Short mmCIF file of C-alpha atoms in Angstrom, two decimals:
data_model
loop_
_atom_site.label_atom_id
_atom_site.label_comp_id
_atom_site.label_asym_id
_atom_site.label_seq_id
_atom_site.Cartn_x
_atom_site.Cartn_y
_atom_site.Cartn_z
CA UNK A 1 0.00 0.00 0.00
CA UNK A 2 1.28 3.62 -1.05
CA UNK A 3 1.87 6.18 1.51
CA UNK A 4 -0.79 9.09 1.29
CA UNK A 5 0.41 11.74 0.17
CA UNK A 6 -0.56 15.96 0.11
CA UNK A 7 0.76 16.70 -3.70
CA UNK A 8 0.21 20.49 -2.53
CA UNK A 9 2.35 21.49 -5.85
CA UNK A 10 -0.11 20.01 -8.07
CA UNK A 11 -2.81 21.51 -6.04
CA UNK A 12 -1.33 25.09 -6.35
CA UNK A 13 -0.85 25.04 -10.43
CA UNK A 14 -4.53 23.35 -10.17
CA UNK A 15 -6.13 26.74 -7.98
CA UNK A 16 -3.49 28.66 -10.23
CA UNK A 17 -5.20 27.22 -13.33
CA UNK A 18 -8.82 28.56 -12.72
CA UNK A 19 -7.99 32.00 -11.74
CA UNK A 20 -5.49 32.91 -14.58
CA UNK A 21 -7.24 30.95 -17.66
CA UNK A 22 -10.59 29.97 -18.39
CA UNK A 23 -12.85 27.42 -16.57
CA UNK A 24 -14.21 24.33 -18.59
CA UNK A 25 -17.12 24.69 -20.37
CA UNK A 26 -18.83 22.54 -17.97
CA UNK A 27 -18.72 25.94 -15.60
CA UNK A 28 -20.75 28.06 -18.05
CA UNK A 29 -24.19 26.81 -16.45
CA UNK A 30 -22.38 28.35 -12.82
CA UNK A 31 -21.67 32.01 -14.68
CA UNK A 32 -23.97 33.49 -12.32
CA UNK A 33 -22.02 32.14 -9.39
CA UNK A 34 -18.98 33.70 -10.27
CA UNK A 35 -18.65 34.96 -6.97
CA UNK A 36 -18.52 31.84 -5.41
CA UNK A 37 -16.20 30.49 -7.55
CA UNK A 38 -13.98 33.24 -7.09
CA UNK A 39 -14.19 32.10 -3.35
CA UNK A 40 -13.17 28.83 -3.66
CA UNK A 41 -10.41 29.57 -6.26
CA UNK A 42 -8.76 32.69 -3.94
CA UNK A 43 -9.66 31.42 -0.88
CA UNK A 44 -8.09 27.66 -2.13
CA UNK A 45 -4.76 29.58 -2.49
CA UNK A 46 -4.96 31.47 0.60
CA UNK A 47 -5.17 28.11 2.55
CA UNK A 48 -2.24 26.88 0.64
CA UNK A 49 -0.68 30.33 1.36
CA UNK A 50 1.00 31.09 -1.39
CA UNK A 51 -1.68 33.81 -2.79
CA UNK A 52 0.21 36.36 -2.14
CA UNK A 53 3.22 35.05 -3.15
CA UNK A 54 1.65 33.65 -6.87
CA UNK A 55 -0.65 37.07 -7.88
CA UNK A 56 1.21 40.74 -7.83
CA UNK A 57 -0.28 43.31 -5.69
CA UNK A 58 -2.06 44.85 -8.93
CA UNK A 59 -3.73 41.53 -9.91
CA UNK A 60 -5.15 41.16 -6.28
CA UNK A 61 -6.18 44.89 -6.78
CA UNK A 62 -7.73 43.77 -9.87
CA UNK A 63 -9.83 41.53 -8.10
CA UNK A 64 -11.03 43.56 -5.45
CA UNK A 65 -12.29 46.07 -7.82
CA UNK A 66 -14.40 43.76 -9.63
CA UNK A 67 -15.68 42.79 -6.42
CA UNK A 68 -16.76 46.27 -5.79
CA UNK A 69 -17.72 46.58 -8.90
CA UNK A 70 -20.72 43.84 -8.41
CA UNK A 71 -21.78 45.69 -5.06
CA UNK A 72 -25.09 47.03 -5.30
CA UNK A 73 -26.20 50.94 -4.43
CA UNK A 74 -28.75 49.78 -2.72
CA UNK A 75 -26.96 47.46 -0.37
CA UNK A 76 -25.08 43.91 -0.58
CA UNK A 77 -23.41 42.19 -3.67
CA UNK A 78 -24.78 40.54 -6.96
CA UNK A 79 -23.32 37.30 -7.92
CA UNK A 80 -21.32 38.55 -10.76
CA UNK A 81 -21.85 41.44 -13.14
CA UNK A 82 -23.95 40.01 -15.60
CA UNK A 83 -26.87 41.58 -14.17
CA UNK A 84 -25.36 45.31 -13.80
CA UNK A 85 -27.28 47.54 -16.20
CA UNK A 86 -25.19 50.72 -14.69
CA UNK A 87 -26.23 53.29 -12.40
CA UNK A 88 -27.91 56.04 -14.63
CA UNK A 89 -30.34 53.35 -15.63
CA UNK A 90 -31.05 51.81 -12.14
CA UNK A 91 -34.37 53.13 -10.61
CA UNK A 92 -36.77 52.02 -7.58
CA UNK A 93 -38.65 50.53 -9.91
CA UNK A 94 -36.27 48.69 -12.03
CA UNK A 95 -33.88 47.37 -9.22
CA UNK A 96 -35.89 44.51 -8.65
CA UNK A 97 -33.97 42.86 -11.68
CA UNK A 98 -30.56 43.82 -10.61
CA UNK A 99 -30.74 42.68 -7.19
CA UNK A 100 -28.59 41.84 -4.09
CA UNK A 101 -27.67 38.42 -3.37
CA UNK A 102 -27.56 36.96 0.01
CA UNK A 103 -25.06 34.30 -0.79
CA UNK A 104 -22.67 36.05 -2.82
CA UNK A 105 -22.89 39.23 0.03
CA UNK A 106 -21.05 37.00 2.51
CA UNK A 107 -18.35 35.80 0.02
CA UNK A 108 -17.61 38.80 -1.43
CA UNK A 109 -17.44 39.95 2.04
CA UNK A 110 -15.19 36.85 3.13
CA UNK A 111 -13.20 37.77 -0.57
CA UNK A 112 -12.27 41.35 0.28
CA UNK A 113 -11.01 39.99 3.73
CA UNK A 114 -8.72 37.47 1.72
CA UNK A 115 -7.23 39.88 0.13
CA UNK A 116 -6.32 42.25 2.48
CA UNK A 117 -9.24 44.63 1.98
CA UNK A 118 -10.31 46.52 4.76
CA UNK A 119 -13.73 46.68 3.72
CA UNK A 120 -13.70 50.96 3.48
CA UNK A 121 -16.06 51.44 0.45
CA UNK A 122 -18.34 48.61 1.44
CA UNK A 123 -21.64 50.15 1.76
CA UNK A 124 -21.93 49.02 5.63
CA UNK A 125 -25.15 50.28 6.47
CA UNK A 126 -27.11 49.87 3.90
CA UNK A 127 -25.93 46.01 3.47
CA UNK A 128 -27.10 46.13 7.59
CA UNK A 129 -30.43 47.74 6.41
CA UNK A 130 -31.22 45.77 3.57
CA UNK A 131 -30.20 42.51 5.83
CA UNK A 132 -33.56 42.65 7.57
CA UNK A 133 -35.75 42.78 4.53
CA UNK A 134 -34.29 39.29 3.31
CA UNK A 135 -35.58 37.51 6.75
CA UNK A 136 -39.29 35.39 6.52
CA UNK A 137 -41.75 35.75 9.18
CA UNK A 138 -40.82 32.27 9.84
CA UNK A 139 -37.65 33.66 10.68
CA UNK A 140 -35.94 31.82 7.54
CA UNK A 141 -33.79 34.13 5.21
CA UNK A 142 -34.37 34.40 1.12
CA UNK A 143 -32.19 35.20 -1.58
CA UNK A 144 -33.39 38.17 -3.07
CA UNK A 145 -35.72 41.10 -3.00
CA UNK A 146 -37.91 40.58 -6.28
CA UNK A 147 -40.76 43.69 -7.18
CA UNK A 148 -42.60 45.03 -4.64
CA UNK A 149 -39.76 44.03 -1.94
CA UNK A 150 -40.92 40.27 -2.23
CA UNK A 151 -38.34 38.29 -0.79
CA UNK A 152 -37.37 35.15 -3.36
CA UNK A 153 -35.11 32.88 -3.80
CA UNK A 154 -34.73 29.53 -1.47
CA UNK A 155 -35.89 29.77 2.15
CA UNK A 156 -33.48 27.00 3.71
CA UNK A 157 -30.81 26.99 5.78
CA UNK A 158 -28.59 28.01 3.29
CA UNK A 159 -29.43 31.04 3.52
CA UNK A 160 -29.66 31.24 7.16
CA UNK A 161 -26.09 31.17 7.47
CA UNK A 162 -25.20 33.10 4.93
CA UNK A 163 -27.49 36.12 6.52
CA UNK A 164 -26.37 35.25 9.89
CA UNK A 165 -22.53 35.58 8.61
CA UNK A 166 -23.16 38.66 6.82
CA UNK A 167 -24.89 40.41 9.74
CA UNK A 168 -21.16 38.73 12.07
CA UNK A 169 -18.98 40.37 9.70
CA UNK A 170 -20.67 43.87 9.45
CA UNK A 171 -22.36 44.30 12.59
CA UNK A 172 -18.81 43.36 14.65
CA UNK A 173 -18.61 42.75 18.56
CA UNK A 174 -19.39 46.54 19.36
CA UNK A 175 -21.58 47.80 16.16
CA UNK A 176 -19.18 50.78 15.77
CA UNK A 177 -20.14 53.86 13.50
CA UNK A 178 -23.57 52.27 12.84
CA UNK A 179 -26.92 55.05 13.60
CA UNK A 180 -29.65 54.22 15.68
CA UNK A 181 -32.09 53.73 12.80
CA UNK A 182 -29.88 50.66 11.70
CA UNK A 183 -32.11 47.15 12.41
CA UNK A 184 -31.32 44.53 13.41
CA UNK A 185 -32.33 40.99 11.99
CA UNK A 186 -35.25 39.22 14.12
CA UNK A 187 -32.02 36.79 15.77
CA UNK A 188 -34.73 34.78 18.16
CA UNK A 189 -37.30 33.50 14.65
CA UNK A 190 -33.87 32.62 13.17
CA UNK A 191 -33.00 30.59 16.11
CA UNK A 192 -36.37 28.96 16.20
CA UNK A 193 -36.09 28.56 12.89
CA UNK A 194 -32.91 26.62 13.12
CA UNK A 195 -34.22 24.79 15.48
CA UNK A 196 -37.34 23.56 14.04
CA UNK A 197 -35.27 21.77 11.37
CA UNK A 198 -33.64 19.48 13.23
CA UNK A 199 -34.93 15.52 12.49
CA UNK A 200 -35.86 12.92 14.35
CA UNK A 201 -32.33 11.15 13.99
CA UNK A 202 -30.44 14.10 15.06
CA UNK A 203 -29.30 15.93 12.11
CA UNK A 204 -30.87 18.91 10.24
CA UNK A 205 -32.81 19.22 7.07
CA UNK A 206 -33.38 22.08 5.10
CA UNK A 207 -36.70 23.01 6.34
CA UNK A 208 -39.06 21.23 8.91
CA UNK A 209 -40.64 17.59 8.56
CA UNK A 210 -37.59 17.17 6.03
CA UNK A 211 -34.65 14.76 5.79
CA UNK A 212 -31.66 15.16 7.80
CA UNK A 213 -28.74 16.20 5.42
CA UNK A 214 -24.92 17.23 6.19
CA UNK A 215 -24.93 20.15 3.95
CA UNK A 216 -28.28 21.80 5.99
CA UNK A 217 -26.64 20.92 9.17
CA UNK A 218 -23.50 22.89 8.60
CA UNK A 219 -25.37 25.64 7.60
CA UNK A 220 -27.16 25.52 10.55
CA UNK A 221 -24.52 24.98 13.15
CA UNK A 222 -22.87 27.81 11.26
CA UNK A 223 -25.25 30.07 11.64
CA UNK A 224 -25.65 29.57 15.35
CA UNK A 225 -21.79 29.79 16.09
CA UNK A 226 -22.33 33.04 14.31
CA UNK A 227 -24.97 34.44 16.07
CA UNK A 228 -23.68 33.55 19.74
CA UNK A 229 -19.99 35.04 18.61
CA UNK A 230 -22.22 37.88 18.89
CA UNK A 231 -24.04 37.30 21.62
CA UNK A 232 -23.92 39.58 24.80
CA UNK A 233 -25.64 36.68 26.83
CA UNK A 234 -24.10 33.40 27.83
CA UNK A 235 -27.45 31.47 26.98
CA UNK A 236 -26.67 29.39 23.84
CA UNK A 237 -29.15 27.34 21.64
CA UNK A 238 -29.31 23.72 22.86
CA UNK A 239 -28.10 22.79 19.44
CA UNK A 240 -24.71 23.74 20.59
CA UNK A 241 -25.28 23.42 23.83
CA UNK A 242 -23.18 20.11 25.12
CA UNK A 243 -25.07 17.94 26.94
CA UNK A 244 -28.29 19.26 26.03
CA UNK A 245 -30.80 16.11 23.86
CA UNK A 246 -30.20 18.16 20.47
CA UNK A 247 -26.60 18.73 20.63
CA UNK A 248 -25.86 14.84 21.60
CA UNK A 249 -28.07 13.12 19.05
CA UNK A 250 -26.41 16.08 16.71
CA UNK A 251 -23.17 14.62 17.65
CA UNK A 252 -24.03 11.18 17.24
CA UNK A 253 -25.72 11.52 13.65
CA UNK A 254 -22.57 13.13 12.44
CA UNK A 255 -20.00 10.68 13.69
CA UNK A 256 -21.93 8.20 12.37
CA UNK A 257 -21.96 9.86 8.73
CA UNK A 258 -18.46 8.33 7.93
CA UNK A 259 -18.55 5.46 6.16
CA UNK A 260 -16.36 3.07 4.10
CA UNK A 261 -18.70 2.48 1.52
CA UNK A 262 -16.85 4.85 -1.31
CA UNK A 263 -19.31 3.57 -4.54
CA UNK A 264 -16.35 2.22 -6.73
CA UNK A 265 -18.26 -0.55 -8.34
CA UNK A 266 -21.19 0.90 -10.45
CA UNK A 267 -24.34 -1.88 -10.01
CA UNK A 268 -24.83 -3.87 -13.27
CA UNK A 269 -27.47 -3.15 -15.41
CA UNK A 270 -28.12 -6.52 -17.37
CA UNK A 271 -30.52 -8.09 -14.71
CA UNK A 272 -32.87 -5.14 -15.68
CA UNK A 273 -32.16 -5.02 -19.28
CA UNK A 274 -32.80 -9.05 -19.27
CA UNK A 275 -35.88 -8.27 -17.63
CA UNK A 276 -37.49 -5.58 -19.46
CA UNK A 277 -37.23 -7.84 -22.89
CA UNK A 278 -38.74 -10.50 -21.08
CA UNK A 279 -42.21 -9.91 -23.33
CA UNK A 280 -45.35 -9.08 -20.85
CA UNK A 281 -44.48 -6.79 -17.80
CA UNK A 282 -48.57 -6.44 -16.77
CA UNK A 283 -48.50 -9.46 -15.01
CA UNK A 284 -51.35 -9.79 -12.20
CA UNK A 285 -49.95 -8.26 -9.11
CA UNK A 286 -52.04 -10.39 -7.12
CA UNK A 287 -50.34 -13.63 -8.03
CA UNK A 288 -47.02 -12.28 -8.50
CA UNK A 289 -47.13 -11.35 -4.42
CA UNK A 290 -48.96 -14.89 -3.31
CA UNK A 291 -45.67 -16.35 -5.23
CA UNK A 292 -43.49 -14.30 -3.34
CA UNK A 293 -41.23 -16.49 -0.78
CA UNK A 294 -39.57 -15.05 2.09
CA UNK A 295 -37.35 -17.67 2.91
CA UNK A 296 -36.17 -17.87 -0.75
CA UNK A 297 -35.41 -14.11 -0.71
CA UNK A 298 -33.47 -14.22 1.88
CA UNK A 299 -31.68 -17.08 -0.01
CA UNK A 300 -30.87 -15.46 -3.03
CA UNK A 301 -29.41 -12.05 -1.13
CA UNK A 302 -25.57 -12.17 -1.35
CA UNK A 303 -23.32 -12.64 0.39
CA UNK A 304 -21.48 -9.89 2.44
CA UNK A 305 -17.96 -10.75 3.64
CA UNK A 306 -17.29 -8.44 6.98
CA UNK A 307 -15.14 -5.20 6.74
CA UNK A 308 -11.55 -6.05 6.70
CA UNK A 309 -8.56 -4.26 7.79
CA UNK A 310 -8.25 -3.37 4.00
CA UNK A 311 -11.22 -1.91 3.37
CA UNK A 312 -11.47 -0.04 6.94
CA UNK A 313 -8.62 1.74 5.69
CA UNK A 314 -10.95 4.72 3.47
CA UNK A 315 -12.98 6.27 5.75
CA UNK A 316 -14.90 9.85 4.14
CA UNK A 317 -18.08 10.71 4.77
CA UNK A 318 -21.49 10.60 3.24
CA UNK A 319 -24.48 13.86 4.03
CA UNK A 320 -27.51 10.96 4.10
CA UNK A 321 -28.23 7.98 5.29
CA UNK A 322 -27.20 4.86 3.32
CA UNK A 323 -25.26 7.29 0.55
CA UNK A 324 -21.55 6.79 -0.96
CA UNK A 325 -18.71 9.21 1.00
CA UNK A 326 -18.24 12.30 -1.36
CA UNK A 327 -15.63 14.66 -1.22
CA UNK A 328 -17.22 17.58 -0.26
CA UNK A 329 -19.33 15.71 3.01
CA UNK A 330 -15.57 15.01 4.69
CA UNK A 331 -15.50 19.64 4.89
CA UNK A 332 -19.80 19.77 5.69
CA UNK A 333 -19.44 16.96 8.50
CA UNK A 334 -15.92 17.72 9.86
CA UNK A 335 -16.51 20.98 10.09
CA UNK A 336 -19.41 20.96 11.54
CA UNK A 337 -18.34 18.68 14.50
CA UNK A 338 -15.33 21.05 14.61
CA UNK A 339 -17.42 24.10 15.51
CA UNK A 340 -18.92 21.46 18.45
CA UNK A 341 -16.27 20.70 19.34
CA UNK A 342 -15.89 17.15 19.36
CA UNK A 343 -13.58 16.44 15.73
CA UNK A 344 -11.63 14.02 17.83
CA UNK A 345 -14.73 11.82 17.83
CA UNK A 346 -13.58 10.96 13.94
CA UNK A 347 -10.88 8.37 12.71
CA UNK A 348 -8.75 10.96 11.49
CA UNK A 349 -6.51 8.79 9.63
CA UNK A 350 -9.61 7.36 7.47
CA UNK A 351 -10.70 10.06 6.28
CA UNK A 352 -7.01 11.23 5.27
CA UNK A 353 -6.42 7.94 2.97
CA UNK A 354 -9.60 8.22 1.80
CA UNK A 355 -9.45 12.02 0.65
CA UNK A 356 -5.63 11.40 -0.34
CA UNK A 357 -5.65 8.28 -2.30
CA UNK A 358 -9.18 7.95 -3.54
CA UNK A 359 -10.47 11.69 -4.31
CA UNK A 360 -7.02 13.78 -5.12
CA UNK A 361 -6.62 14.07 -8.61
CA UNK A 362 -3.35 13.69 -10.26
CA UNK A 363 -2.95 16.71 -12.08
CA UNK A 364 -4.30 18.49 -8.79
CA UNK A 365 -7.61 19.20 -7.18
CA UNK A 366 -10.22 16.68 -5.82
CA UNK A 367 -12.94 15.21 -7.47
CA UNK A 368 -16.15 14.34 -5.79
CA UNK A 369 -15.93 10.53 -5.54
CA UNK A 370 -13.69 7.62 -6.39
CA UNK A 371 -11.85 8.81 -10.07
CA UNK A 372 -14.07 11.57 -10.81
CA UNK A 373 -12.36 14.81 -11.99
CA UNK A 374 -11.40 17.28 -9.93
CA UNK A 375 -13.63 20.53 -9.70
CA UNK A 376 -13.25 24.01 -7.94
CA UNK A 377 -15.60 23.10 -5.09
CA UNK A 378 -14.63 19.54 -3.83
CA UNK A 379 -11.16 20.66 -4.57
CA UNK A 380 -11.35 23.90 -1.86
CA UNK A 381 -13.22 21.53 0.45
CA UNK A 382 -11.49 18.37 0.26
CA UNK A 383 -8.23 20.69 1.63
CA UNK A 384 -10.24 22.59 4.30
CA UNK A 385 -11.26 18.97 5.53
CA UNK A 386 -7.26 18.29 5.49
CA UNK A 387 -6.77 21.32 7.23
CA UNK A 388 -8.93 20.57 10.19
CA UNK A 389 -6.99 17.64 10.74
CA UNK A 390 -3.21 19.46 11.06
CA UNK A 391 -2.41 18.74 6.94
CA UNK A 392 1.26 19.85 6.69
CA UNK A 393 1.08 22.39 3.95
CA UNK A 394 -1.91 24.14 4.47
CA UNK A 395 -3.12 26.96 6.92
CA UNK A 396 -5.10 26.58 9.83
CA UNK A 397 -9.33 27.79 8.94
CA UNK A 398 -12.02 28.65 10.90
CA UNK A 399 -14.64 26.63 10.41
CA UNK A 400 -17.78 28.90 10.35
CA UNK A 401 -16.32 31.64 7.79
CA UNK A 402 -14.61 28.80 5.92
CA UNK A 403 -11.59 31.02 6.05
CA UNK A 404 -7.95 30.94 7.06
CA UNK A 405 -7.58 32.34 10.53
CA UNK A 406 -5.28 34.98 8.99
CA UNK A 407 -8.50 36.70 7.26
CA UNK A 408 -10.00 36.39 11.12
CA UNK A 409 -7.48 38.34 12.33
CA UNK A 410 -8.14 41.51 9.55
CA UNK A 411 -11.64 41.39 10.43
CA UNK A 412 -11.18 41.42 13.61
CA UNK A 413 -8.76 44.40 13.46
CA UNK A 414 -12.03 46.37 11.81
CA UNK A 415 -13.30 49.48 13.81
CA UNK A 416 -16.62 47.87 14.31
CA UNK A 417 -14.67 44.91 16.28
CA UNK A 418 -12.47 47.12 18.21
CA UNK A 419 -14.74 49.99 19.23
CA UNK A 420 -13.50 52.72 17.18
CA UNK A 421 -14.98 55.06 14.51
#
């Protein structure tokens, strides 16, 4: 057996590769989402740290212009530029079609941080003011602000965290050059909200009465760390509250998301082909069931030899129940359990061969499963997932902003955080 190994080099001229030359075709569909891929591409090299050392000071300046250059008057940032009919056109009543975005405001937000922007010509308070009008009476957040102020767009968790980050990184520990008339987002329906999506097994959906899914359950444990980093109180949620009924069967649901089942064999099709030539499918139903044999079903299931030290050697993680691991649910479930607290609950070493020998790609990046090519967003999050776990190479992240802790320290050197105008 190989030795895993980090081929950060390859990774580098991979994250290299999609900011300085055009993505694949396959990324035209995402065009609208060019802020998020921005995010994993800059942010990608910023855990690798070498950002700085790869991109001149004018390309990074470069960047954070175009940033800016998707912020909207009104408040918050569009997902790319695409939609940006210029300001002598924009009017009340045509804004509605050139809106905000809730998503891309946090990682533009997260973006600017990156790269050592200190965030002066971000419109502060009317992102803060136009925050509110995004939140559901439910307490759930939307996407966007269609006509008439509708608030559309998905209503899941999603976008719970992303609203709940934006308000962390703008509102800041003392709320610093912000007037009175500045409201704040209904924090107690977004906590009930939260909370009313958690399943019966322990994990969280993305609304209520839904299944429990990894993806929904960062976003909601990611939310909550961000709203009691802001808390004055010491009263958290029970969520992430240890001990508490919600936090433990929390706990337990995620450990138990690793797997070793990593979907390399594809199921064979010719039983069903076979079948569907077989002439008449209309058979009575009634005779087909009084034909039906337990005992010789149970026969005819196969045979499964017991996990081996070979196979208990890949470890990742699946976001369902009774699903393959995938790339991406080794960042949405270790992360998660990082922000509880209790990462040490994982086999470490698992998930490392698994991400390392079955997901990296060989000309860099991750893929999402077992030989799949790599892409921008199982490649940023297969490394975050390494970096949880000490990866030699790469920077230490915080786990709710998905950033290195170096972009934690220049927000937290903003006025807002220290008390200053």
């Amino acid at each position: 057996m190989s030795e895993a190994v980090f081929t950060k080099e390859r990774h580098i001229k991979y994250f290299l590769r999609c900011l300085k030359t055009f993505l694949p075709d396959l990324y035209t569909s995402n065009d609208s989402n060019r802020m998020l891929l921005a995010f994993f591409t800059l942010s990608g090299l910023d855990l690798l740290d070498v950002l700085e050392s790869k991109t001149t000071p004018e390309e990074r300046q470069g960047y954070i212009d175009w940033i800016y250059h998707c912020q909207v008057p009104s408040g918050g940032f569009r997902g790319f530029s695409g939609t940006d009919f210029g300001s002598e056109r924009r009017t009340q009543d045509n804004e509605a079609w050139d809106p905000a975005n809730v998503p891309s405001t946090f990682f533009a937000l997260v973006i600017l941080l990156i790269l050592g922007d200190d965030l002066s010509r971000v419109k502060r308070v009317e992102c803060l003011k136009w925050l509110p009008k995004m939140q559901r009476p439910d307490g759930s957040f939307g996407e966007v602000l269609g006509p008439g102020d509708n608030v559309e767009g998905g209503g899941d968790l999603r976008f719970c965290c992303f609203g709940a980050g934006t308000r962390y990184l703008l509102r800041g520990k003392s709320g610093a050059g912000l007037e009175e008339g500045v409201e704040d987002i209904d924090v107690e329906k977004l906590v009930a909200f939260i909370e009313s999506c958690q399943a019966y097994d322990g994990g969280m959906a993305e609304g209520p009465f839904c299944e429990a899914h990894s993806g929904h359950t960062y976003c909601a444990i990611g939310a909550l760390t961000f709203l009691d980093r802001l808390s004055s109180g010491s009263k958290k949620a029970p969520l992430i509250t240890p001990g508490s009924e919600q936090y433990e069967s929390l706990v337990r649901w995620l450990v138990t998301r690793q797997t070793t089942e990593l979907g390399e064999e594809e199921d064979s099709d010719e039983d069903a082909d076979d079948e569907s030539h077989n002439g008449d499918n209309t058979q009575d139903l009634t005779k087909a069931v009084a034909e039906l044999s337990l005992d010789e079903s149970i026969d005819k299931l196969p045979h499964l030899p017991p996990p081996s030290d070979e196979t208990l050697r890949w470890a990742g993680f699946n976001g369902r129940c009774n699903k393959y691991a995938d790339t991406c649910y080794s960042f949405w479930n270790t992360a998660t359990l990082d922000m509880l607290g209790k990462l040490p609950l994982i086999d470490a070493a698992g998930n490392r061969q698994y991400l390392l020998q079955k997901t990296q790609h060989f000309v860099g990046g991750f893929g999402k499963g077992v030989g799949e090519p790599p892409d921008l967003l199982h490649s940023y999050f297969g490394m975050v997932s390494l970096a949880f776990q000490g990866e030699q190479g790469l920077n230490r992240i915080d786990p709710a902003l998905c950033a290195t802790h170096r972009t934690v320290q220049r927000l937290h050197a903003l006025p807002w955080w220290q008390g200053m105008e």
